[in-house]
Amino acid sequence: MSAISVLQALRPLLVAALRTTCVNNHAKSTFVPVRHKTTKNQRKKAPHVAQDKGKWLKKATKQTVTETKDTRATETEAWLSRKPVDNVWIRTYYPRPRYSFEEALAMHREYAIPAMLDNAEGVVYADMELNMTTAKKTKFMKSVSSTLLLPHQFDDEAQKRFAVFCKKAEDIEKAKELKADYVGDIELVRQIQDGSLEPSDFEFALSTPDIFVELIPIRNILKGKFPNKGKGNLNSNIEEMIRYFRKGVSYESIKESDAVSKLQVPFGKLNMSDKQLLENLHTIIQSICKQRPEKLGPFIKKMFVIAPPSTEHFLLTVEDYVPGYKTKKFVETEEESDTDVDELRKEEAN
């Protein structure tokens, strides 16, 4: 028997022996216990303690964020009394200039000459900012609205469409003679209920008392336009109602926030005299300020005079025309002021 044949015969035995040896060595190396040497004076490491996030956050904020403070005290008397020396100045460094009523009108008339805007008969508006706060910090006034006849009437060029609800044949004929846009009885109510006539299709809803009960189902649809005796749009005299709202000036405030509302009211035309315009403005101011007790402070915070299409807004010295600024002490009790506001609301509803 040759050596090669002997090796071939022993090959399976050798392979098996090698596998057994490798497995035993691996098991010994895996499960061999290791003892660590210990000493009496063994050094112990202090446990890791996480730092407060607020500390490094504050440091990072101080390093990266630089606060820019406006050195101007815009509410102080010193700031408000600043006046530019020249007739040209940087607006950010001076308070907005304020004018008298006559000065504002004179400047608007200069813009309205034929060579510029050619608006000699343009409508003049009072653009106001209202203070809707009460004595309670969490309670605010609702939007104010009304219609009034001015001492010196004018055509404000506003679109005025009427929906007249009445039952009697003579009232229907009278409303049509006065060119009311929509006139009818229960049929007109049904048109509003089914949506064929929208509240946006007319500015004023007028009604006679004999059909008032039939209007209750559309109360939530009409909302602020719903006929009310206090507003003057619930009356048995159709002619009186239509003439009143057609010749009168209507206004309604729009809330910008809980505490601030904007209100824009026309009070005349540029070709009217200063005296006539001032009387009209006083009538409007009195009507607005009646809706808030004077003891709470001035109702109108700012007032501008504008005359479109001119983009100029001339700020008036509001304390000269609005009541409440000369009152030294305002009401401090919450219950008394809230009662006054509620009483005014009840009187208006009645």
Tab-separated table of N, CA and C in Angstrom, residues 119-259:
chain	number	residue	atom	x	y	z
A	119	ASN	N	-61.149	117.299	-8.069
A	119	ASN	CA	-62.145	116.679	-7.176
A	119	ASN	C	-62.762	117.741	-6.271
A	120	ALA	N	-63.199	118.836	-6.854
A	120	ALA	CA	-63.711	119.953	-6.065
A	120	ALA	C	-64.983	119.605	-5.302
A	121	GLU	N	-65.763	118.626	-5.789
A	121	GLU	CA	-66.996	118.214	-5.118
A	121	GLU	C	-66.855	116.826	-4.496
A	122	GLY	N	-65.632	116.468	-4.130
A	122	GLY	CA	-65.391	115.161	-3.534
A	122	GLY	C	-65.957	115.038	-2.143
A	123	VAL	N	-66.316	113.818	-1.775
A	123	VAL	CA	-66.876	113.533	-0.452
A	123	VAL	C	-65.744	113.471	0.575
A	124	VAL	N	-65.971	114.075	1.733
A	124	VAL	CA	-64.991	114.094	2.816
A	124	VAL	C	-65.434	113.106	3.896
A	125	TYR	N	-64.487	112.316	4.394
A	125	TYR	CA	-64.777	111.283	5.392
A	125	TYR	C	-63.980	111.537	6.669
A	126	ALA	N	-64.567	111.098	7.770
A	126	ALA	CA	-63.853	111.054	9.044
A	126	ALA	C	-63.472	109.605	9.305
A	127	ASP	N	-62.183	109.328	9.329
A	127	ASP	CA	-61.669	107.978	9.567
A	127	ASP	C	-61.247	107.898	11.029
A	128	MET	N	-61.938	107.077	11.817
A	128	MET	CA	-61.758	107.078	13.268
A	128	MET	C	-61.263	105.724	13.773
A	129	GLU	N	-60.583	105.786	14.911
A	129	GLU	CA	-60.183	104.587	15.656
A	129	GLU	C	-60.858	104.643	17.017
A	130	LEU	N	-61.645	103.615	17.338
A	130	LEU	CA	-62.469	103.609	18.541
A	130	LEU	C	-61.855	102.715	19.622
A	131	ASN	N	-62.039	103.146	20.854
A	131	ASN	CA	-61.592	102.384	22.025
A	131	ASN	C	-62.765	101.553	22.533
A	132	MET	N	-62.733	100.237	22.315
A	132	MET	CA	-63.850	99.359	22.646
A	132	MET	C	-63.727	98.720	24.024
A	133	THR	N	-62.809	99.187	24.848
A	133	THR	CA	-62.628	98.598	26.176
A	133	THR	C	-63.699	99.092	27.130
A	134	THR	N	-63.892	98.351	28.217
A	134	THR	CA	-64.780	98.749	29.306
A	134	THR	C	-63.976	98.717	30.600
A	135	ALA	N	-64.647	98.900	31.727
A	135	ALA	CA	-63.941	98.865	33.003
A	135	ALA	C	-63.424	97.463	33.322
A	136	LYS	N	-64.081	96.437	32.777
A	136	LYS	CA	-63.611	95.070	32.943
A	136	LYS	C	-62.571	94.754	31.861
A	137	LYS	N	-61.474	94.157	32.276
A	137	LYS	CA	-60.409	93.871	31.327
A	137	LYS	C	-60.803	92.798	30.317
A	138	THR	N	-61.731	91.927	30.697
A	138	THR	CA	-62.114	90.823	29.810
A	138	THR	C	-63.402	91.102	29.044
A	139	LYS	N	-63.966	92.281	29.197
A	139	LYS	CA	-65.219	92.609	28.528
A	139	LYS	C	-64.995	93.772	27.564
A	140	PHE	N	-65.520	93.638	26.353
A	140	PHE	CA	-65.346	94.664	25.332
A	140	PHE	C	-66.697	94.991	24.700
A	141	MET	N	-66.777	96.182	24.144
A	141	MET	CA	-68.006	96.620	23.497
A	141	MET	C	-68.195	95.920	22.162
A	142	LYS	N	-69.452	95.842	21.741
A	142	LYS	CA	-69.756	95.323	20.418
A	142	LYS	C	-69.616	96.447	19.395
A	143	SER	N	-69.742	96.085	18.147
A	143	SER	CA	-69.646	97.088	17.083
A	143	SER	C	-70.786	98.092	17.206
A	144	VAL	N	-70.508	99.342	16.884
A	144	VAL	CA	-71.514	100.400	16.958
A	144	VAL	C	-72.001	100.726	15.553
A	145	SER	N	-73.278	101.029	15.439
A	145	SER	CA	-73.867	101.376	14.143
A	145	SER	C	-75.081	102.254	14.375
A	146	SER	N	-75.380	103.092	13.404
A	146	SER	CA	-76.539	103.980	13.509
A	146	SER	C	-76.740	104.691	12.175
A	147	THR	N	-77.891	105.346	12.061
A	147	THR	CA	-78.210	106.202	10.912
A	147	THR	C	-78.737	107.518	11.459
A	148	LEU	N	-78.273	108.648	10.934
A	148	LEU	CA	-78.704	109.941	11.440
A	148	LEU	C	-78.779	110.955	10.312
A	149	LEU	N	-79.621	111.944	10.525
A	149	LEU	CA	-79.756	113.048	9.573
A	149	LEU	C	-78.827	114.168	9.994
A	150	LEU	N	-77.999	114.647	9.084
A	150	LEU	CA	-77.064	115.722	9.382
A	150	LEU	C	-77.739	117.074	9.175
A	151	PRO	N	-77.280	118.109	9.870
A	151	PRO	CA	-77.894	119.438	9.706
A	151	PRO	C	-77.747	119.998	8.296
A	152	HIS	N	-76.667	119.613	7.618
A	152	HIS	CA	-76.446	120.072	6.242
A	152	HIS	C	-76.315	118.821	5.362
A	153	GLN	N	-77.403	118.463	4.702
A	153	GLN	CA	-77.446	117.231	3.939
A	153	GLN	C	-76.694	117.361	2.612
A	154	PHE	N	-76.275	116.240	2.094
A	154	PHE	CA	-75.515	116.187	0.848
A	154	PHE	C	-75.681	114.785	0.273
A	155	ASP	N	-75.309	114.627	-0.975
A	155	ASP	CA	-75.359	113.328	-1.633
A	155	ASP	C	-74.013	112.634	-1.438
A	156	ASP	N	-74.006	111.590	-0.597
A	156	ASP	CA	-72.748	110.902	-0.316
A	156	ASP	C	-72.390	109.862	-1.374
A	157	GLU	N	-73.202	109.776	-2.424
A	157	GLU	CA	-72.931	108.895	-3.565
A	157	GLU	C	-72.861	107.421	-3.166
A	158	ALA	N	-73.454	107.082	-2.035
A	158	ALA	CA	-73.468	105.690	-1.590
A	158	ALA	C	-74.667	104.962	-2.177
A	159	GLN	N	-74.495	103.697	-2.479
A	159	GLN	CA	-75.582	102.891	-3.027
A	159	GLN	C	-76.519	102.481	-1.898
A	160	LYS	N	-77.793	102.818	-2.039
A	160	LYS	CA	-78.780	102.530	-0.999
A	160	LYS	C	-79.954	101.775	-1.628
A	161	ARG	N	-80.000	100.474	-1.363
A	161	ARG	CA	-81.082	99.633	-1.865
A	161	ARG	C	-81.955	99.205	-0.694
A	162	PHE	N	-83.264	99.180	-0.919
A	162	PHE	CA	-84.226	98.945	0.153
A	162	PHE	C	-85.049	97.690	-0.117
A	163	ALA	N	-85.306	96.940	0.943
A	163	ALA	CA	-86.280	95.847	0.935
A	163	ALA	C	-87.371	96.221	1.930
A	164	VAL	N	-88.586	96.429	1.436
A	164	VAL	CA	-89.688	96.924	2.258
A	164	VAL	C	-90.693	95.791	2.452
A	165	PHE	N	-90.973	95.460	3.725
A	165	PHE	CA	-91.948	94.425	4.074
A	165	PHE	C	-93.226	95.111	4.578
A	166	CYS	N	-94.323	94.909	3.890
A	166	CYS	CA	-95.597	95.502	4.283
A	166	CYS	C	-96.751	94.672	3.709
A	167	LYS	N	-97.943	94.821	4.303
A	167	LYS	CA	-99.107	94.029	3.896
A	167	LYS	C	-100.143	94.859	3.135
A	168	LYS	N	-100.352	96.094	3.591
A	168	LYS	CA	-101.420	96.902	3.010
A	168	LYS	C	-101.078	97.292	1.567
A	169	ALA	N	-102.121	97.342	0.744
A	169	ALA	CA	-101.922	97.677	-0.671
A	169	ALA	C	-101.414	99.100	-0.836
A	170	GLU	N	-101.904	100.034	0.003
A	170	GLU	CA	-101.447	101.417	-0.120
A	170	GLU	C	-99.983	101.568	0.276
A	171	ASP	N	-99.538	100.767	1.259
A	171	ASP	CA	-98.123	100.815	1.641
A	171	ASP	C	-97.231	100.249	0.530
A	172	ILE	N	-97.695	99.189	-0.126
A	172	ILE	CA	-96.928	98.599	-1.218
A	172	ILE	C	-96.813	99.587	-2.380
A	173	GLU	N	-97.914	100.247	-2.701
A	173	GLU	CA	-97.885	101.230	-3.789
A	173	GLU	C	-96.986	102.412	-3.447
A	174	LYS	N	-97.034	102.853	-2.173
A	174	LYS	CA	-96.202	103.987	-1.765
A	174	LYS	C	-94.715	103.635	-1.848
A	175	ALA	N	-94.372	102.420	-1.447
A	175	ALA	CA	-92.974	101.992	-1.510
A	175	ALA	C	-92.482	101.913	-2.948
A	176	LYS	N	-93.346	101.463	-3.840
A	176	LYS	CA	-92.967	101.396	-5.258
A	176	LYS	C	-92.830	102.789	-5.865
A	177	GLU	N	-93.689	103.724	-5.426
A	177	GLU	CA	-93.581	105.103	-5.912
A	177	GLU	C	-92.255	105.729	-5.500
A	178	LEU	N	-91.799	105.375	-4.295
A	178	LEU	CA	-90.524	105.916	-3.798
A	178	LEU	C	-89.319	105.120	-4.288
A	179	LYS	N	-89.571	104.225	-5.246
A	179	LYS	CA	-88.507	103.477	-5.925
A	179	LYS	C	-87.724	102.572	-4.976
A	180	ALA	N	-88.469	101.875	-4.093
A	180	ALA	CA	-87.834	100.836	-3.277
A	180	ALA	C	-87.489	99.652	-4.172
A	181	ASP	N	-86.375	99.003	-3.911
A	181	ASP	CA	-85.873	97.951	-4.795
A	181	ASP	C	-86.683	96.657	-4.674
A	182	TYR	N	-87.047	96.275	-3.452
A	182	TYR	CA	-87.808	95.043	-3.236
A	182	TYR	C	-88.977	95.357	-2.301
A	183	VAL	N	-90.191	95.054	-2.747
A	183	VAL	CA	-91.394	95.355	-1.966
A	183	VAL	C	-92.278	94.113	-1.961
A	184	GLY	N	-92.825	93.772	-0.802
A	184	GLY	CA	-93.717	92.624	-0.734
A	184	GLY	C	-94.092	92.278	0.691
A	185	ASP	N	-94.922	91.229	0.820
A	185	ASP	CA	-95.365	90.779	2.140
A	185	ASP	C	-94.708	89.432	2.452
A	186	ILE	N	-95.528	88.393	2.674
A	186	ILE	CA	-94.984	87.095	3.043
A	186	ILE	C	-94.189	86.467	1.896
A	187	GLU	N	-94.520	86.830	0.655
A	187	GLU	CA	-93.783	86.294	-0.490
A	187	GLU	C	-92.329	86.766	-0.480
A	188	LEU	N	-92.120	88.009	-0.061
A	188	LEU	CA	-90.759	88.533	0.037
A	188	LEU	C	-89.982	87.817	1.143
A	189	VAL	N	-90.690	87.456	2.220
A	189	VAL	CA	-90.057	86.706	3.315
A	189	VAL	C	-89.616	85.332	2.813
A	190	ARG	N	-90.456	84.679	2.016
A	190	ARG	CA	-90.120	83.353	1.500
A	190	ARG	C	-88.929	83.404	0.542
A	191	GLN	N	-88.817	84.477	-0.212
A	191	GLN	CA	-87.673	84.613	-1.115
A	191	GLN	C	-86.360	84.664	-0.338
A	192	ILE	N	-86.390	85.305	0.818
A	192	ILE	CA	-85.184	85.364	1.649
A	192	ILE	C	-84.933	84.010	2.302
A	193	GLN	N	-85.997	83.304	2.672
A	193	GLN	CA	-85.832	81.994	3.295
A	193	GLN	C	-85.236	80.973	2.335
A	194	ASP	N	-85.701	80.959	1.082
A	194	ASP	CA	-85.194	79.964	0.135
A	194	ASP	C	-83.904	80.393	-0.552
A	195	GLY	N	-83.420	81.606	-0.255
A	195	GLY	CA	-82.128	82.039	-0.779
A	195	GLY	C	-82.174	82.718	-2.122
A	196	SER	N	-83.365	82.875	-2.712
A	196	SER	CA	-83.437	83.574	-3.993
A	196	SER	C	-83.144	85.062	-3.843
A	197	LEU	N	-83.294	85.597	-2.635
A	197	LEU	CA	-82.945	86.990	-2.329
A	197	LEU	C	-82.011	86.993	-1.127
A	198	GLU	N	-80.802	87.476	-1.321
A	198	GLU	CA	-79.792	87.489	-0.265
A	198	GLU	C	-79.797	88.827	0.468
A	199	PRO	N	-79.441	88.839	1.759
A	199	PRO	CA	-79.326	90.117	2.480
A	199	PRO	C	-78.312	91.075	1.861
A	200	SER	N	-77.338	90.541	1.127
A	200	SER	CA	-76.353	91.398	0.476
A	200	SER	C	-76.922	92.126	-0.734
A	201	ASP	N	-78.140	91.760	-1.162
A	201	ASP	CA	-78.769	92.406	-2.310
A	201	ASP	C	-79.367	93.769	-1.957
A	202	PHE	N	-79.445	94.086	-0.660
A	202	PHE	CA	-79.986	95.379	-0.238
A	202	PHE	C	-79.245	95.836	1.011
A	203	GLU	N	-79.222	97.162	1.207
A	203	GLU	CA	-78.533	97.754	2.371
A	203	GLU	C	-79.453	97.935	3.570
A	204	PHE	N	-80.756	98.153	3.330
A	204	PHE	CA	-81.685	98.430	4.429
A	204	PHE	C	-82.929	97.567	4.286
A	205	ALA	N	-83.393	97.030	5.415
A	205	ALA	CA	-84.641	96.277	5.477
A	205	ALA	C	-85.635	97.075	6.315
A	206	LEU	N	-86.728	97.515	5.688
A	206	LEU	CA	-87.748	98.319	6.351
A	206	LEU	C	-89.027	97.499	6.489
A	207	SER	N	-89.752	97.749	7.561
A	207	SER	CA	-90.954	96.952	7.798
A	207	SER	C	-92.004	97.782	8.531
A	208	THR	N	-93.262	97.440	8.266
A	208	THR	CA	-94.385	98.003	9.023
A	208	THR	C	-94.714	97.049	10.164
A	209	PRO	N	-95.314	97.551	11.258
A	209	PRO	CA	-95.581	96.683	12.424
A	209	PRO	C	-96.539	95.526	12.134
A	210	ASP	N	-97.433	95.655	11.151
A	210	ASP	CA	-98.427	94.606	10.923
A	210	ASP	C	-97.836	93.320	10.349
A	211	ILE	N	-96.620	93.342	9.851
A	211	ILE	CA	-95.990	92.137	9.301
A	211	ILE	C	-94.764	91.719	10.107
A	212	PHE	N	-94.548	92.365	11.221
A	212	PHE	CA	-93.337	92.110	11.999
A	212	PHE	C	-93.252	90.663	12.480
A	213	VAL	N	-94.370	90.062	12.879
A	213	VAL	CA	-94.357	88.689	13.393
A	213	VAL	C	-93.885	87.708	12.317
A	214	GLU	N	-94.293	87.949	11.064
A	214	GLU	CA	-93.889	87.062	9.981
A	214	GLU	C	-92.391	87.159	9.656
A	215	LEU	N	-91.717	88.193	10.159
A	215	LEU	CA	-90.284	88.361	9.884
A	215	LEU	C	-89.396	87.597	10.864
A	216	ILE	N	-89.975	87.085	11.944
A	216	ILE	CA	-89.170	86.413	12.969
A	216	ILE	C	-88.395	85.217	12.414
A	217	PRO	N	-88.950	84.391	11.503
A	217	PRO	CA	-88.159	83.264	10.968
A	217	PRO	C	-86.892	83.670	10.218
A	218	ILE	N	-86.819	84.889	9.708
A	218	ILE	CA	-85.626	85.319	8.963
A	218	ILE	C	-84.758	86.263	9.796
A	219	ARG	N	-84.975	86.264	11.087
A	219	ARG	CA	-84.191	87.158	11.965
A	219	ARG	C	-82.705	86.818	11.904
A	220	ASN	N	-82.373	85.524	11.953
A	220	ASN	CA	-80.961	85.130	11.917
A	220	ASN	C	-80.336	85.348	10.548
A	221	ILE	N	-81.162	85.436	9.513
A	221	ILE	CA	-80.633	85.673	8.168
A	221	ILE	C	-80.316	87.157	7.975
A	222	LEU	N	-81.219	88.015	8.424
A	222	LEU	CA	-81.011	89.459	8.270
A	222	LEU	C	-79.971	90.004	9.246
A	223	LYS	N	-79.890	89.396	10.419
A	223	LYS	CA	-78.926	89.810	11.453
A	223	LYS	C	-79.051	91.304	11.769
A	224	GLY	N	-78.008	92.092	11.497
A	224	GLY	CA	-78.027	93.509	11.854
A	224	GLY	C	-79.014	94.339	11.063
A	225	LYS	N	-79.507	93.816	9.950
A	225	LYS	CA	-80.479	94.545	9.139
A	225	LYS	C	-81.917	94.294	9.572
A	226	PHE	N	-82.100	93.439	10.568
A	226	PHE	CA	-83.461	93.114	11.005
A	226	PHE	C	-84.148	94.362	11.537
A	227	PRO	N	-85.413	94.601	11.141
A	227	PRO	CA	-86.115	95.829	11.561
A	227	PRO	C	-86.204	95.964	13.073
A	228	ASN	N	-85.954	97.181	13.523
A	228	ASN	CA	-85.949	97.486	14.950
A	228	ASN	C	-86.471	98.906	15.130
A	229	LYS	N	-87.353	99.063	16.084
A	229	LYS	CA	-87.947	100.379	16.317
A	229	LYS	C	-86.888	101.400	16.727
A	230	GLY	N	-85.911	100.962	17.509
A	230	GLY	CA	-84.856	101.875	17.940
A	230	GLY	C	-83.984	102.362	16.804
A	231	LYS	N	-83.809	101.529	15.779
A	231	LYS	CA	-83.005	101.922	14.627
A	231	LYS	C	-83.782	102.770	13.630
A	232	GLY	N	-85.109	102.755	13.728
A	232	GLY	CA	-85.926	103.562	12.834
A	232	GLY	C	-86.423	102.844	11.603
A	233	ASN	N	-86.085	101.559	11.453
A	233	ASN	CA	-86.540	100.827	10.265
A	233	ASN	C	-87.765	99.954	10.542
A	234	LEU	N	-88.473	100.229	11.649
A	234	LEU	CA	-89.764	99.593	11.943
A	234	LEU	C	-90.755	100.707	12.257
A	235	ASN	N	-91.576	101.038	11.253
A	235	ASN	CA	-92.470	102.191	11.381
A	235	ASN	C	-93.663	101.981	10.455
A	236	SER	N	-94.791	102.536	10.841
A	236	SER	CA	-95.988	102.414	10.012
A	236	SER	C	-95.988	103.392	8.843
A	237	ASN	N	-95.109	104.400	8.896
A	237	ASN	CA	-95.024	105.400	7.836
A	237	ASN	C	-93.909	105.009	6.868
A	238	ILE	N	-94.289	104.428	5.732
A	238	ILE	CA	-93.312	103.971	4.744
A	238	ILE	C	-92.504	105.134	4.180
A	239	GLU	N	-93.182	106.230	3.847
A	239	GLU	CA	-92.494	107.375	3.242
A	239	GLU	C	-91.462	107.957	4.189
A	240	GLU	N	-91.805	108.058	5.458
A	240	GLU	CA	-90.876	108.619	6.441
A	240	GLU	C	-89.622	107.754	6.566
A	241	MET	N	-89.796	106.432	6.585
A	241	MET	CA	-88.652	105.531	6.720
A	241	MET	C	-87.721	105.625	5.515
A	242	ILE	N	-88.302	105.579	4.309
A	242	ILE	CA	-87.464	105.587	3.112
A	242	ILE	C	-86.710	106.900	2.980
A	243	ARG	N	-87.358	108.020	3.235
A	243	ARG	CA	-86.689	109.321	3.140
A	243	ARG	C	-85.596	109.466	4.200
A	244	TYR	N	-85.879	108.907	5.384
A	244	TYR	CA	-84.904	109.008	6.474
A	244	TYR	C	-83.608	108.275	6.117
A	245	PHE	N	-83.722	107.050	5.640
A	245	PHE	CA	-82.519	106.278	5.332
A	245	PHE	C	-81.885	106.693	4.007
A	246	ARG	N	-82.660	107.271	3.122
A	246	ARG	CA	-82.107	107.723	1.842
A	246	ARG	C	-81.299	109.014	2.026
A	247	LYS	N	-81.765	109.913	2.868
A	247	LYS	CA	-81.064	111.177	3.087
A	247	LYS	C	-80.079	111.105	4.248
A	248	GLY	N	-80.260	110.129	5.120
A	248	GLY	CA	-79.388	110.030	6.288
A	248	GLY	C	-78.036	109.408	5.973
A	249	VAL	N	-77.150	109.520	6.936
A	249	VAL	CA	-75.809	108.947	6.851
A	249	VAL	C	-75.740	107.756	7.799
A	250	SER	N	-75.347	106.615	7.286
A	250	SER	CA	-75.256	105.392	8.085
A	250	SER	C	-73.793	105.032	8.312
A	251	TYR	N	-73.523	104.473	9.478
A	251	TYR	CA	-72.166	104.035	9.786
A	251	TYR	C	-72.222	102.751	10.604
A	252	GLU	N	-71.173	101.973	10.515
A	252	GLU	CA	-71.014	100.733	11.289
A	252	GLU	C	-69.532	100.456	11.468
A	253	SER	N	-69.121	100.260	12.706
A	253	SER	CA	-67.703	100.045	12.995
A	253	SER	C	-67.291	98.617	12.643
A	254	ILE	N	-66.025	98.463	12.308
A	254	ILE	CA	-65.449	97.165	11.981
A	254	ILE	C	-64.323	96.887	12.970
A	255	LYS	N	-64.387	95.741	13.643
A	255	LYS	CA	-63.414	95.424	14.676
A	255	LYS	C	-62.101	94.933	14.068
A	256	GLU	N	-61.005	95.540	14.528
A	256	GLU	CA	-59.678	95.058	14.178
A	256	GLU	C	-59.152	94.120	15.251
A	257	SER	N	-59.590	94.336	16.478
A	257	SER	CA	-59.285	93.462	17.607
A	257	SER	C	-60.388	93.663	18.630
A	258	ASP	N	-60.286	92.980	19.767
A	258	ASP	CA	-61.311	93.141	20.798
A	258	ASP	C	-61.385	94.569	21.307
A	259	ALA	N	-60.245	95.236	21.389
A	259	ALA	CA	-60.185	96.554	22.006
A	259	ALA	C	-60.188	97.701	21.007
